[in-house]
PDB file of C-alpha atoms in Angstrom:
ATOM      1  CA  MET A   1     104.781  71.618  93.000  1.00  0.00           C
ATOM      2  CA  SER A   2     101.193  71.278  91.785  1.00  0.00           C
ATOM      3  CA  ARG A   3      99.470  73.672  89.405  1.00  0.00           C
ATOM      4  CA  ILE A   4      97.676  75.402  92.285  1.00  0.00           C
ATOM      5  CA  ASN A   5     100.716  75.543  94.578  1.00  0.00           C
ATOM      6  CA  ARG A   6     102.938  76.921  91.838  1.00  0.00           C
ATOM      7  CA  ARG A   7     100.410  79.609  91.007  1.00  0.00           C
ATOM      8  CA  VAL A   8      99.968  80.433  94.685  1.00  0.00           C
ATOM      9  CA  ALA A   9     103.703  81.076  94.931  1.00  0.00           C
ATOM     10  CA  VAL A  10     103.970  83.177  91.760  1.00  0.00           C
ATOM     11  CA  LEU A  11     100.838  85.250  92.306  1.00  0.00           C
ATOM     12  CA  GLY A  12     101.606  85.676  95.988  1.00  0.00           C
ATOM     13  CA  LEU A  13     104.897  87.292  95.002  1.00  0.00           C
ATOM     14  CA  ALA A  14     103.043  89.635  92.689  1.00  0.00           C
ATOM     15  CA  VAL A  15     100.434  90.615  95.304  1.00  0.00           C
ATOM     16  CA  ILE A  16     103.181  91.357  97.833  1.00  0.00           C
ATOM     17  CA  GLY A  17     105.052  93.384  95.233  1.00  0.00           C
ATOM     18  CA  LEU A  18     101.996  95.454  94.387  1.00  0.00           C
ATOM     19  CA  SER A  19     100.817  96.034  97.958  1.00  0.00           C
ATOM     20  CA  VAL A  20     102.926  99.142  98.601  1.00  0.00           C
ATOM     21  CA  VAL A  21     101.772 100.798  95.389  1.00  0.00           C
ATOM     22  CA  GLY A  22      98.181  99.845  96.099  1.00  0.00           C
ATOM     23  CA  ALA A  23      98.294 101.234  99.608  1.00  0.00           C
ATOM     24  CA  ARG A  24      97.926 104.679  98.087  1.00  0.00           C
ATOM     25  CA  VAL A  25      94.638 103.771  96.419  1.00  0.00           C
ATOM     26  CA  GLY A  26      91.284 104.812  97.815  1.00  0.00           C
ATOM     27  CA  ARG A  27      92.189 106.676 101.001  1.00  0.00           C
ATOM     28  CA  THR A  28      93.894 109.802 102.288  1.00  0.00           C
ATOM     29  CA  GLN A  29      96.912 109.435 104.535  1.00  0.00           C
ATOM     30  CA  SER A  30      97.598 111.543 107.561  1.00  0.00           C
ATOM     31  CA  ALA A  31     100.904 113.348 107.821  1.00  0.00           C
ATOM     32  CA  SER A  32     102.259 110.701 110.191  1.00  0.00           C
ATOM     33  CA  GLU A  33     101.027 107.665 108.270  1.00  0.00           C
ATOM     34  CA  SER A  34     103.202 106.053 105.619  1.00  0.00           C
ATOM     35  CA  PRO A  35     101.863 103.888 102.763  1.00  0.00           C
ATOM     36  CA  ARG A  36     103.822 100.945 104.148  1.00  0.00           C
ATOM     37  CA  THR A  37     102.211 101.248 107.573  1.00  0.00           C
ATOM     38  CA  THR A  38      98.761 101.401 105.971  1.00  0.00           C
ATOM     39  CA  ALA A  39      99.232  98.244 103.907  1.00  0.00           C
ATOM     40  CA  ARG A  40     101.386  96.182 106.189  1.00  0.00           C
ATOM     41  CA  GLY A  41     100.590  96.827 109.808  1.00  0.00           C
ATOM     42  CA  LYS A  42     102.374  98.647 112.581  1.00  0.00           C
ATOM     43  CA  ALA A  43     106.084  99.154 112.096  1.00  0.00           C
ATOM     44  CA  ALA A  44     108.708  98.744 114.790  1.00  0.00           C
ATOM     45  CA  ALA A  45     108.240 101.571 117.273  1.00  0.00           C
ATOM     46  CA  SER A  46     111.778 101.930 118.602  1.00  0.00           C
ATOM     47  CA  THR A  47     115.260 101.174 117.393  1.00  0.00           C
ATOM     48  CA  ASP A  48     115.736  97.814 119.123  1.00  0.00           C
ATOM     49  CA  ALA A  49     112.107  96.755 119.563  1.00  0.00           C
ATOM     50  CA  ILE A  50     110.899  93.467 118.095  1.00  0.00           C
ATOM     51  CA  VAL A  51     107.165  93.769 117.502  1.00  0.00           C
ATOM     52  CA  PRO A  52     104.664  91.115 116.344  1.00  0.00           C
ATOM     53  CA  PHE A  53     103.430  91.430 112.774  1.00  0.00           C
ATOM     54  CA  LYS A  54     100.536  89.991 110.776  1.00  0.00           C
ATOM     55  CA  ILE A  55     100.125  90.206 107.011  1.00  0.00           C
ATOM     56  CA  HIS A  56      97.048  92.097 105.896  1.00  0.00           C
ATOM     57  CA  VAL A  57      96.871  93.709 102.472  1.00  0.00           C
ATOM     58  CA  ALA A  58      94.179  96.387 102.324  1.00  0.00           C
ATOM     59  CA  ASP A  59      90.899  95.657 100.525  1.00  0.00           C
ATOM     60  CA  SER A  60      91.541  98.707  98.349  1.00  0.00           C
ATOM     61  CA  VAL A  61      94.762  97.114  97.080  1.00  0.00           C
ATOM     62  CA  LEU A  62      93.032  93.861  96.149  1.00  0.00           C
ATOM     63  CA  GLY A  63      90.148  95.719  94.508  1.00  0.00           C
ATOM     64  CA  ASP A  64      92.530  97.818  92.452  1.00  0.00           C
ATOM     65  CA  LEU A  65      94.408  94.658  91.455  1.00  0.00           C
ATOM     66  CA  LYS A  66      91.250  92.995  90.126  1.00  0.00           C
ATOM     67  CA  GLN A  67      90.374  96.117  88.155  1.00  0.00           C
ATOM     68  CA  ARG A  68      93.810  96.240  86.571  1.00  0.00           C
ATOM     69  CA  LEU A  69      93.642  92.558  85.669  1.00  0.00           C
ATOM     70  CA  ALA A  70      90.201  93.067  84.130  1.00  0.00           C
ATOM     71  CA  ARG A  71      91.672  95.816  81.924  1.00  0.00           C
ATOM     72  CA  ALA A  72      94.810  93.856  81.016  1.00  0.00           C
ATOM     73  CA  ARG A  73      96.107  94.414  77.479  1.00  0.00           C
ATOM     74  CA  PHE A  74      98.229  91.577  76.133  1.00  0.00           C
ATOM     75  CA  ALA A  75     101.015  91.914  73.588  1.00  0.00           C
ATOM     76  CA  ASP A  76     100.863  90.157  70.223  1.00  0.00           C
ATOM     77  CA  GLU A  77     102.889  87.011  69.615  1.00  0.00           C
ATOM     78  CA  LEU A  78     104.427  85.411  66.541  1.00  0.00           C
ATOM     79  CA  PRO A  79     102.916  82.057  65.545  1.00  0.00           C
ATOM     80  CA  GLU A  80     104.355  78.928  67.167  1.00  0.00           C
ATOM     81  CA  VAL A  81     107.155  80.639  69.114  1.00  0.00           C
ATOM     82  CA  GLY A  82     106.218  79.047  72.438  1.00  0.00           C
ATOM     83  CA  TRP A  83     108.518  80.466  75.125  1.00  0.00           C
ATOM     84  CA  ASP A  84     111.404  81.286  72.767  1.00  0.00           C
ATOM     85  CA  TYR A  85     110.968  85.052  73.088  1.00  0.00           C
ATOM     86  CA  GLY A  86     109.742  85.118  76.674  1.00  0.00           C
ATOM     87  CA  THR A  87     106.453  84.427  78.417  1.00  0.00           C
ATOM     88  CA  ASN A  88     104.022  82.466  76.256  1.00  0.00           C
ATOM     89  CA  LEU A  89     100.862  84.436  75.461  1.00  0.00           C
ATOM     90  CA  ALA A  90      98.344  81.604  75.863  1.00  0.00           C
ATOM     91  CA  TYR A  91      99.842  80.563  79.178  1.00  0.00           C
ATOM     92  CA  LEU A  92      99.868  84.138  80.473  1.00  0.00           C
ATOM     93  CA  LYS A  93      96.214  84.655  79.543  1.00  0.00           C
ATOM     94  CA  GLU A  94      95.243  81.514  81.436  1.00  0.00           C
ATOM     95  CA  LEU A  95      97.303  82.608  84.446  1.00  0.00           C
ATOM     96  CA  VAL A  96      95.774  86.097  84.530  1.00  0.00           C
ATOM     97  CA  THR A  97      92.253  84.654  84.282  1.00  0.00           C
ATOM     98  CA  TYR A  98      92.980  82.397  87.239  1.00  0.00           C
ATOM     99  CA  TRP A  99      94.473  85.307  89.204  1.00  0.00           C
ATOM    100  CA  ARG A 100      91.500  87.558  88.505  1.00  0.00           C
ATOM    101  CA  ASP A 101      88.675  85.067  89.072  1.00  0.00           C
ATOM    102  CA  ARG A 102      89.874  82.273  91.372  1.00  0.00           C
ATOM    103  CA  TYR A 103      92.972  83.248  93.320  1.00  0.00           C
ATOM    104  CA  ASP A 104      92.234  83.728  97.037  1.00  0.00           C
ATOM    105  CA  TRP A 105      94.810  86.043  98.589  1.00  0.00           C
ATOM    106  CA  ARG A 106      93.052  86.064 101.967  1.00  0.00           C
ATOM    107  CA  ALA A 107      93.559  82.291 102.191  1.00  0.00           C
ATOM    108  CA  GLN A 108      97.275  82.825 101.599  1.00  0.00           C
ATOM    109  CA  GLU A 109      97.380  85.485 104.313  1.00  0.00           C
ATOM    110  CA  ARG A 110      95.832  83.036 106.771  1.00  0.00           C
ATOM    111  CA  ARG A 111      98.318  80.355 105.768  1.00  0.00           C
ATOM    112  CA  LEU A 112     101.353  82.624 106.187  1.00  0.00           C
ATOM    113  CA  ASN A 113     100.016  84.177 109.386  1.00  0.00           C
ATOM    114  CA  GLN A 114     100.120  80.803 111.123  1.00  0.00           C
ATOM    115  CA  TYR A 115     103.848  81.467 111.490  1.00  0.00           C
ATOM    116  CA  ASP A 116     105.287  83.839 114.091  1.00  0.00           C
ATOM    117  CA  GLN A 117     106.222  87.065 112.317  1.00  0.00           C
ATOM    118  CA  PHE A 118     107.855  90.229 113.571  1.00  0.00           C
ATOM    119  CA  LYS A 119     109.373  93.544 112.579  1.00  0.00           C
ATOM    120  CA  THR A 120     112.403  95.305 113.971  1.00  0.00           C
ATOM    121  CA  ASN A 121     114.311  98.397 112.919  1.00  0.00           C
ATOM    122  CA  ILE A 122     117.877  97.840 111.718  1.00  0.00           C
ATOM    123  CA  ASP A 123     119.944 100.654 110.211  1.00  0.00           C
ATOM    124  CA  GLY A 124     116.811 102.774 109.818  1.00  0.00           C
ATOM    125  CA  LEU A 125     114.768 100.114 107.996  1.00  0.00           C
ATOM    126  CA  ASP A 126     111.843  98.152 109.401  1.00  0.00           C
ATOM    127  CA  ILE A 127     112.812  94.546 108.715  1.00  0.00           C
ATOM    128  CA  HIS A 128     110.141  91.840 108.514  1.00  0.00           C
ATOM    129  CA  PHE A 129     110.927  88.246 109.408  1.00  0.00           C
ATOM    130  CA  ILE A 130     109.473  84.910 110.418  1.00  0.00           C
ATOM    131  CA  HIS A 131     110.901  83.597 113.688  1.00  0.00           C
ATOM    132  CA  GLN A 132     109.499  80.134 114.284  1.00  0.00           C
ATOM    133  CA  ARG A 133     111.061  78.584 117.363  1.00  0.00           C
ATOM    134  CA  SER A 134     111.124  74.840 117.862  1.00  0.00           C
ATOM    135  CA  LYS A 135     109.725  73.273 121.012  1.00  0.00           C
ATOM    136  CA  VAL A 136     112.729  70.953 121.069  1.00  0.00           C
ATOM    137  CA  PRO A 137     115.344  71.899 123.700  1.00  0.00           C
ATOM    138  CA  ASN A 138     118.721  72.887 122.270  1.00  0.00           C
ATOM    139  CA  ALA A 139     117.370  73.337 118.734  1.00  0.00           C
ATOM    140  CA  LYS A 140     119.882  75.089 116.489  1.00  0.00           C
ATOM    141  CA  PRO A 141     119.143  78.590 115.107  1.00  0.00           C
ATOM    142  CA  LEU A 142     118.950  78.554 111.300  1.00  0.00           C
ATOM    143  CA  LEU A 143     118.799  81.672 109.112  1.00  0.00           C
ATOM    144  CA  LEU A 144     117.259  81.065 105.655  1.00  0.00           C
ATOM    145  CA  LEU A 145     117.981  83.609 102.901  1.00  0.00           C
ATOM    146  CA  ASN A 146     115.997  83.546  99.665  1.00  0.00           C
ATOM    147  CA  GLY A 147     116.787  84.810  96.194  1.00  0.00           C
ATOM    148  CA  TRP A 148     114.981  86.552  93.335  1.00  0.00           C
ATOM    149  CA  PRO A 149     112.234  86.389  92.228  1.00  0.00           C
ATOM    150  CA  SER A 150     111.206  84.993  95.569  1.00  0.00           C
ATOM    151  CA  SER A 151     110.142  85.808  99.117  1.00  0.00           C
ATOM    152  CA  ILE A 152     109.624  84.180 102.502  1.00  0.00           C
ATOM    153  CA  GLU A 153     107.160  81.915 100.668  1.00  0.00           C
ATOM    154  CA  GLU A 154     110.130  80.017  99.227  1.00  0.00           C
ATOM    155  CA  TYR A 155     110.748  78.365 102.603  1.00  0.00           C
ATOM    156  CA  SER A 156     107.200  78.068 103.959  1.00  0.00           C
ATOM    157  CA  LYS A 157     106.972  74.319 103.305  1.00  0.00           C
ATOM    158  CA  VAL A 158     110.132  73.498 105.257  1.00  0.00           C
ATOM    159  CA  ILE A 159     109.268  75.411 108.434  1.00  0.00           C
ATOM    160  CA  GLY A 160     107.340  72.479 109.888  1.00  0.00           C
ATOM    161  CA  PRO A 161     109.928  69.781 109.093  1.00  0.00           C
ATOM    162  CA  LEU A 162     112.763  71.979 110.375  1.00  0.00           C
ATOM    163  CA  THR A 163     111.140  73.044 113.646  1.00  0.00           C
ATOM    164  CA  ASP A 164     109.469  69.690 114.358  1.00  0.00           C
ATOM    165  CA  PRO A 165     111.365  66.993 112.441  1.00  0.00           C
ATOM    166  CA  ALA A 166     109.969  64.161 114.580  1.00  0.00           C
ATOM    167  CA  ALA A 167     106.467  64.929 113.307  1.00  0.00           C
ATOM    168  CA  HIS A 168     107.749  64.564 109.743  1.00  0.00           C
ATOM    169  CA  GLY A 169     109.648  61.305 110.084  1.00  0.00           C
ATOM    170  CA  GLY A 170     112.933  62.786 111.304  1.00  0.00           C
ATOM    171  CA  ARG A 171     114.804  62.981 114.586  1.00  0.00           C
ATOM    172  CA  ALA A 172     114.019  65.524 117.285  1.00  0.00           C
ATOM    173  CA  THR A 173     117.745  66.157 117.688  1.00  0.00           C
ATOM    174  CA  ASP A 174     117.775  67.665 114.188  1.00  0.00           C
ATOM    175  CA  ALA A 175     115.358  70.482 115.101  1.00  0.00           C
ATOM    176  CA  PHE A 176     115.989  74.142 114.282  1.00  0.00           C
ATOM    177  CA  HIS A 177     114.745  77.540 115.366  1.00  0.00           C
ATOM    178  CA  VAL A 178     113.963  79.040 111.951  1.00  0.00           C
ATOM    179  CA  VAL A 179     114.527  82.700 111.019  1.00  0.00           C
ATOM    180  CA  ILE A 180     113.345  83.757 107.544  1.00  0.00           C
ATOM    181  CA  PRO A 181     113.739  87.486 106.866  1.00  0.00           C
ATOM    182  CA  SER A 182     112.397  89.583 104.038  1.00  0.00           C
ATOM    183  CA  MET A 183     115.516  91.197 102.618  1.00  0.00           C
ATOM    184  CA  PRO A 184     115.609  95.007 102.401  1.00  0.00           C
ATOM    185  CA  GLY A 185     113.378  95.917  99.469  1.00  0.00           C
ATOM    186  CA  TYR A 186     111.641  92.524  99.531  1.00  0.00           C
ATOM    187  CA  GLY A 187     108.141  91.671 100.707  1.00  0.00           C
ATOM    188  CA  PHE A 188     107.181  93.418 103.916  1.00  0.00           C
ATOM    189  CA  SER A 189     110.583  94.910 104.746  1.00  0.00           C
ATOM    190  CA  ASP A 190     111.317  98.559 104.042  1.00  0.00           C
ATOM    191  CA  LYS A 191     113.004  99.567 100.817  1.00  0.00           C
ATOM    192  CA  PRO A 192     116.474 101.130 101.138  1.00  0.00           C
ATOM    193  CA  ARG A 193     116.497 104.883 100.571  1.00  0.00           C
ATOM    194  CA  GLU A 194     120.139 105.136  99.590  1.00  0.00           C
ATOM    195  CA  ARG A 195     122.585 103.451  97.272  1.00  0.00           C
ATOM    196  CA  GLY A 196     124.849 100.617  98.258  1.00  0.00           C
ATOM    197  CA  TYR A 197     122.587  97.877  99.646  1.00  0.00           C
ATOM    198  CA  ASN A 198     124.741  95.150  98.132  1.00  0.00           C
ATOM    199  CA  PRO A 199     125.091  91.576  99.470  1.00  0.00           C
ATOM    200  CA  GLU A 200     127.830  92.588 101.896  1.00  0.00           C
ATOM    201  CA  ARG A 201     125.694  95.308 103.443  1.00  0.00           C
ATOM    202  CA  MET A 202     122.669  93.015 103.618  1.00  0.00           C
ATOM    203  CA  ALA A 203     124.835  90.479 105.437  1.00  0.00           C
ATOM    204  CA  GLY A 204     125.535  93.130 108.059  1.00  0.00           C
ATOM    205  CA  VAL A 205     121.794  93.504 108.629  1.00  0.00           C
ATOM    206  CA  TRP A 206     121.471  89.784 109.371  1.00  0.00           C
ATOM    207  CA  VAL A 207     124.440  89.862 111.754  1.00  0.00           C
ATOM    208  CA  LYS A 208     122.533  92.471 113.767  1.00  0.00           C
ATOM    209  CA  LEU A 209     119.234  90.598 113.511  1.00  0.00           C
ATOM    210  CA  MET A 210     120.631  87.315 114.819  1.00  0.00           C
ATOM    211  CA  ALA A 211     122.406  89.131 117.654  1.00  0.00           C
ATOM    212  CA  ARG A 212     119.197  90.957 118.542  1.00  0.00           C
ATOM    213  CA  LEU A 213     117.369  87.628 118.689  1.00  0.00           C
ATOM    214  CA  GLY A 214     119.956  86.452 121.203  1.00  0.00           C
ATOM    215  CA  TYR A 215     121.677  83.790 119.115  1.00  0.00           C
ATOM    216  CA  ALA A 216     125.378  83.479 119.941  1.00  0.00           C
ATOM    217  CA  ARG A 217     125.851  80.628 117.431  1.00  0.00           C
ATOM    218  CA  TYR A 218     123.735  79.985 114.360  1.00  0.00           C
ATOM    219  CA  LEU A 219     123.717  78.426 110.894  1.00  0.00           C
ATOM    220  CA  THR A 220     122.646  79.865 107.566  1.00  0.00           C
ATOM    221  CA  HIS A 221     121.464  78.713 104.151  1.00  0.00           C
ATOM    222  CA  GLY A 222     121.251  80.817 101.000  1.00  0.00           C
ATOM    223  CA  SER A 223     119.714  80.322  97.578  1.00  0.00           C
ATOM    224  CA  ASP A 224     120.178  82.449  94.452  1.00  0.00           C
ATOM    225  CA  TRP A 225     120.784  86.047  95.601  1.00  0.00           C
ATOM    226  CA  GLY A 226     120.848  84.699  99.138  1.00  0.00           C
ATOM    227  CA  ILE A 227     123.988  82.736  98.221  1.00  0.00           C
ATOM    228  CA  ALA A 228     126.032  85.926  97.937  1.00  0.00           C
ATOM    229  CA  VAL A 229     124.482  87.387 101.087  1.00  0.00           C
ATOM    230  CA  ALA A 230     125.056  84.196 103.096  1.00  0.00           C
ATOM    231  CA  THR A 231     128.666  83.970 101.908  1.00  0.00           C
ATOM    232  CA  HIS A 232     129.359  87.539 103.001  1.00  0.00           C
ATOM    233  CA  LEU A 233     127.691  86.688 106.297  1.00  0.00           C
ATOM    234  CA  ALA A 234     130.193  83.870 106.813  1.00  0.00           C
ATOM    235  CA  LEU A 235     133.082  86.243 106.079  1.00  0.00           C
ATOM    236  CA  LYS A 236     131.660  88.989 108.286  1.00  0.00           C
ATOM    237  CA  ASP A 237     130.565  86.998 111.352  1.00  0.00           C
ATOM    238  CA  PRO A 238     132.780  83.890 111.705  1.00  0.00           C
ATOM    239  CA  ALA A 239     132.726  84.100 115.504  1.00  0.00           C
ATOM    240  CA  HIS A 240     128.988  83.402 115.559  1.00  0.00           C
ATOM    241  CA  LEU A 241     128.176  81.624 112.295  1.00  0.00           C
ATOM    242  CA  ALA A 242     128.759  77.913 112.862  1.00  0.00           C
ATOM    243  CA  ALA A 243     127.934  76.594 109.379  1.00  0.00           C
ATOM    244  CA  LEU A 244     127.184  77.818 105.864  1.00  0.00           C
ATOM    245  CA  HIS A 245     125.061  75.908 103.317  1.00  0.00           C
ATOM    246  CA  LEU A 246     124.505  77.138  99.763  1.00  0.00           C
ATOM    247  CA  ALA A 247     122.050  75.970  97.107  1.00  0.00           C
ATOM    248  CA  GLY A 248     124.591  76.312  94.314  1.00  0.00           C
ATOM    249  CA  CYS A 249     127.685  78.442  93.839  1.00  0.00           C
ATOM    250  CA  PRO A 250     127.219  80.774  90.849  1.00  0.00           C
ATOM    251  CA  GLY A 251     129.865  83.297  89.915  1.00  0.00           C
ATOM    252  CA  GLY A 252     133.368  83.624  91.284  1.00  0.00           C
ATOM    253  CA  LEU A 253     134.696  83.348  94.796  1.00  0.00           C
ATOM    254  CA  ILE A 254     133.426  86.050  97.134  1.00  0.00           C
ATOM    255  CA  GLY A 255     136.244  87.532  99.166  1.00  0.00           C
ATOM    256  CA  GLN A 256     139.959  86.877  98.848  1.00  0.00           C
ATOM    257  CA  PRO A 257     141.255  83.294  98.530  1.00  0.00           C
ATOM    258  CA  PRO A 258     143.895  82.244 101.063  1.00  0.00           C
ATOM    259  CA  SER A 259     147.462  82.989 100.005  1.00  0.00           C
ATOM    260  CA  ARG A 260     149.642  80.058  98.905  1.00  0.00           C
ATOM    261  CA  PRO A 261     152.816  79.430 100.926  1.00  0.00           C
ATOM    262  CA  ALA A 262     156.034  80.430  99.192  1.00  0.00           C
ATOM    263  CA  GLY A 263     157.328  77.657  96.965  1.00  0.00           C
ATOM    264  CA  ALA A 264     154.114  75.645  97.104  1.00  0.00           C
ATOM    265  CA  PRO A 265     152.964  74.195  93.772  1.00  0.00           C
ATOM    266  CA  PRO A 266     149.881  75.745  92.216  1.00  0.00           C
ATOM    267  CA  PRO A 267     146.610  73.912  92.860  1.00  0.00           C
ATOM    268  CA  PRO A 268     145.329  71.611  90.115  1.00  0.00           C
ATOM    269  CA  PRO A 269     142.849  73.172  87.703  1.00  0.00           C
ATOM    270  CA  PRO A 270     139.182  72.534  88.481  1.00  0.00           C
ATOM    271  CA  PRO A 271     137.376  69.913  86.407  1.00  0.00           C
ATOM    272  CA  PRO A 272     135.554  71.256  83.351  1.00  0.00           C
ATOM    273  CA  LEU A 273     131.940  72.222  83.845  1.00  0.00           C
ATOM    274  CA  PRO A 274     129.271  70.336  81.894  1.00  0.00           C
ATOM    275  CA  PRO A 275     128.066  72.132  78.765  1.00  0.00           C
ATOM    276  CA  THR A 276     125.218  74.571  79.240  1.00  0.00           C
ATOM    277  CA  PRO A 277     122.224  73.942  76.963  1.00  0.00           C
ATOM    278  CA  GLY A 278     121.845  76.986  74.738  1.00  0.00           C
ATOM    279  CA  PRO A 279     123.607  80.322  75.145  1.00  0.00           C
ATOM    280  CA  VAL A 280     123.823  81.494  78.750  1.00  0.00           C
ATOM    281  CA  SER A 281     123.114  85.051  77.620  1.00  0.00           C
ATOM    282  CA  ALA A 282     119.636  83.990  76.492  1.00  0.00           C
ATOM    283  CA  ASN A 283     118.538  83.867  80.139  1.00  0.00           C
ATOM    284  CA  LEU A 284     120.473  86.856  81.446  1.00  0.00           C
ATOM    285  CA  GLY A 285     118.628  89.719  79.792  1.00  0.00           C
ATOM    286  CA  TYR A 286     116.703  90.397  82.999  1.00  0.00           C
ATOM    287  CA  GLN A 287     119.980  90.704  84.893  1.00  0.00           C
ATOM    288  CA  GLU A 288     121.370  93.363  82.589  1.00  0.00           C
ATOM    289  CA  ILE A 289     118.403  95.702  82.902  1.00  0.00           C
ATOM    290  CA  GLN A 290     117.862  95.077  86.622  1.00  0.00           C
ATOM    291  CA  THR A 291     121.546  95.790  87.242  1.00  0.00           C
ATOM    292  CA  THR A 292     121.825  98.878  85.070  1.00  0.00           C
ATOM    293  CA  LYS A 293     118.355 100.479  84.753  1.00  0.00           C
ATOM    294  CA  PRO A 294     116.130  99.090  87.517  1.00  0.00           C
ATOM    295  CA  GLN A 295     114.148 102.309  87.839  1.00  0.00           C
ATOM    296  CA  THR A 296     113.067 102.223  84.199  1.00  0.00           C
ATOM    297  CA  LEU A 297     111.794  98.672  84.514  1.00  0.00           C
ATOM    298  CA  GLY A 298     110.316  99.301  87.947  1.00  0.00           C
ATOM    299  CA  HIS A 299     107.853 101.917  86.694  1.00  0.00           C
ATOM    300  CA  GLY A 300     106.239  99.403  84.361  1.00  0.00           C
ATOM    301  CA  LEU A 301     106.202  96.481  86.791  1.00  0.00           C
ATOM    302  CA  SER A 302     104.802  98.595  89.638  1.00  0.00           C
ATOM    303  CA  ASP A 303     101.930  99.826  87.490  1.00  0.00           C
ATOM    304  CA  SER A 304     101.043  96.579  85.711  1.00  0.00           C
ATOM    305  CA  PRO A 305     100.255  93.300  87.497  1.00  0.00           C
ATOM    306  CA  LEU A 306     100.141  91.682  84.052  1.00  0.00           C
ATOM    307  CA  GLY A 307     103.691  92.846  83.378  1.00  0.00           C
ATOM    308  CA  LEU A 308     104.898  91.758  86.811  1.00  0.00           C
ATOM    309  CA  ALA A 309     103.398  88.274  86.453  1.00  0.00           C
ATOM    310  CA  SER A 310     104.925  87.920  82.983  1.00  0.00           C
ATOM    311  CA  TRP A 311     108.343  89.019  84.249  1.00  0.00           C
ATOM    312  CA  ILE A 312     108.306  86.518  87.124  1.00  0.00           C
ATOM    313  CA  ILE A 313     106.794  83.506  85.359  1.00  0.00           C
ATOM    314  CA  ASP A 314     109.372  83.739  82.568  1.00  0.00           C
ATOM    315  CA  LYS A 315     112.089  83.070  85.159  1.00  0.00           C
ATOM    316  CA  TRP A 316     110.210  80.115  86.615  1.00  0.00           C
ATOM    317  CA  GLN A 317     109.883  78.666  83.134  1.00  0.00           C
ATOM    318  CA  SER A 318     113.575  79.237  82.350  1.00  0.00           C
ATOM    319  CA  TRP A 319     115.049  78.038  85.637  1.00  0.00           C
ATOM    320  CA  THR A 320     113.008  74.969  86.571  1.00  0.00           C
ATOM    321  CA  ASP A 321     113.144  71.334  85.464  1.00  0.00           C
ATOM    322  CA  HIS A 322     109.715  71.005  83.890  1.00  0.00           C
ATOM    323  CA  ASP A 323     110.421  68.990  80.696  1.00  0.00           C
ATOM    324  CA  GLY A 324     108.287  71.361  78.665  1.00  0.00           C
ATOM    325  CA  ASP A 325     105.319  71.334  81.053  1.00  0.00           C
ATOM    326  CA  LEU A 326     105.494  74.128  83.603  1.00  0.00           C
ATOM    327  CA  GLU A 327     102.513  72.692  85.469  1.00  0.00           C
ATOM    328  CA  LYS A 328     104.725  69.801  86.612  1.00  0.00           C
ATOM    329  CA  VAL A 329     106.931  72.077  88.691  1.00  0.00           C
TER     330      VAL A 329
END
């Protein structure tokens, strides 16, 4: 990913994350108008309706964002620590300057709005999703589930090759109808208003979505957080899910392993995993606070685009193969 493309992805995530907060800026809402409707377009009108959707973040949100970036206050940094303690100060200053002065969110809206997007209400939440159908007869439905920190943007570059593989050097018989939802609480989908939206419950939302789209058989792929959701989807909907593909398998087995017949020898132990460079705990601090005290962290990230960008870019730096140069990613 080039310097510009990588920044487009990171800053796009931040703009999407700030859009709900910013929807409250600069205007008075009527009693029937929610902040989400103001910033994100018309929500699904009835329980089973699937309504077209276009991304449009209000001018007031973007203006407020620029003002906050102009007033950004950076933390101090020890000499020559690089990224050892988190996001590098010099890099963050350069990124914020680019975001404030050169980043064109409207261009990203136009790029994303070239895809067919919709909203529908599932379990009381308006769910946003891309549904890009292939023109190839008998294309296979494919549900793509992203992780964190990510969004529908994670899969935007593969929509074309998946829906029209022949135009990208592939075979027409390998075409897919692509469904890319914003998970509850992500992007342009509603945030849950109750506890318990774990991967298993999210999987239930996608079972209903694929049924509502009329797909009797479909495939799914998951990355990061989407791995757990996709795995629960396979356990929950085996009659309709034809194949499961995962971008990695972190953690333990989800669900119960099959029982071993009486008298059968135990399975051989798995091969040892390769050593992990550095302590694993060094990159899991975010997980502890997001798992235990998300509200505390959320107040700061919702109010500060500088803080949100720093929080996200630290993960990109930690989790990507960049050989010391993040601009190579």
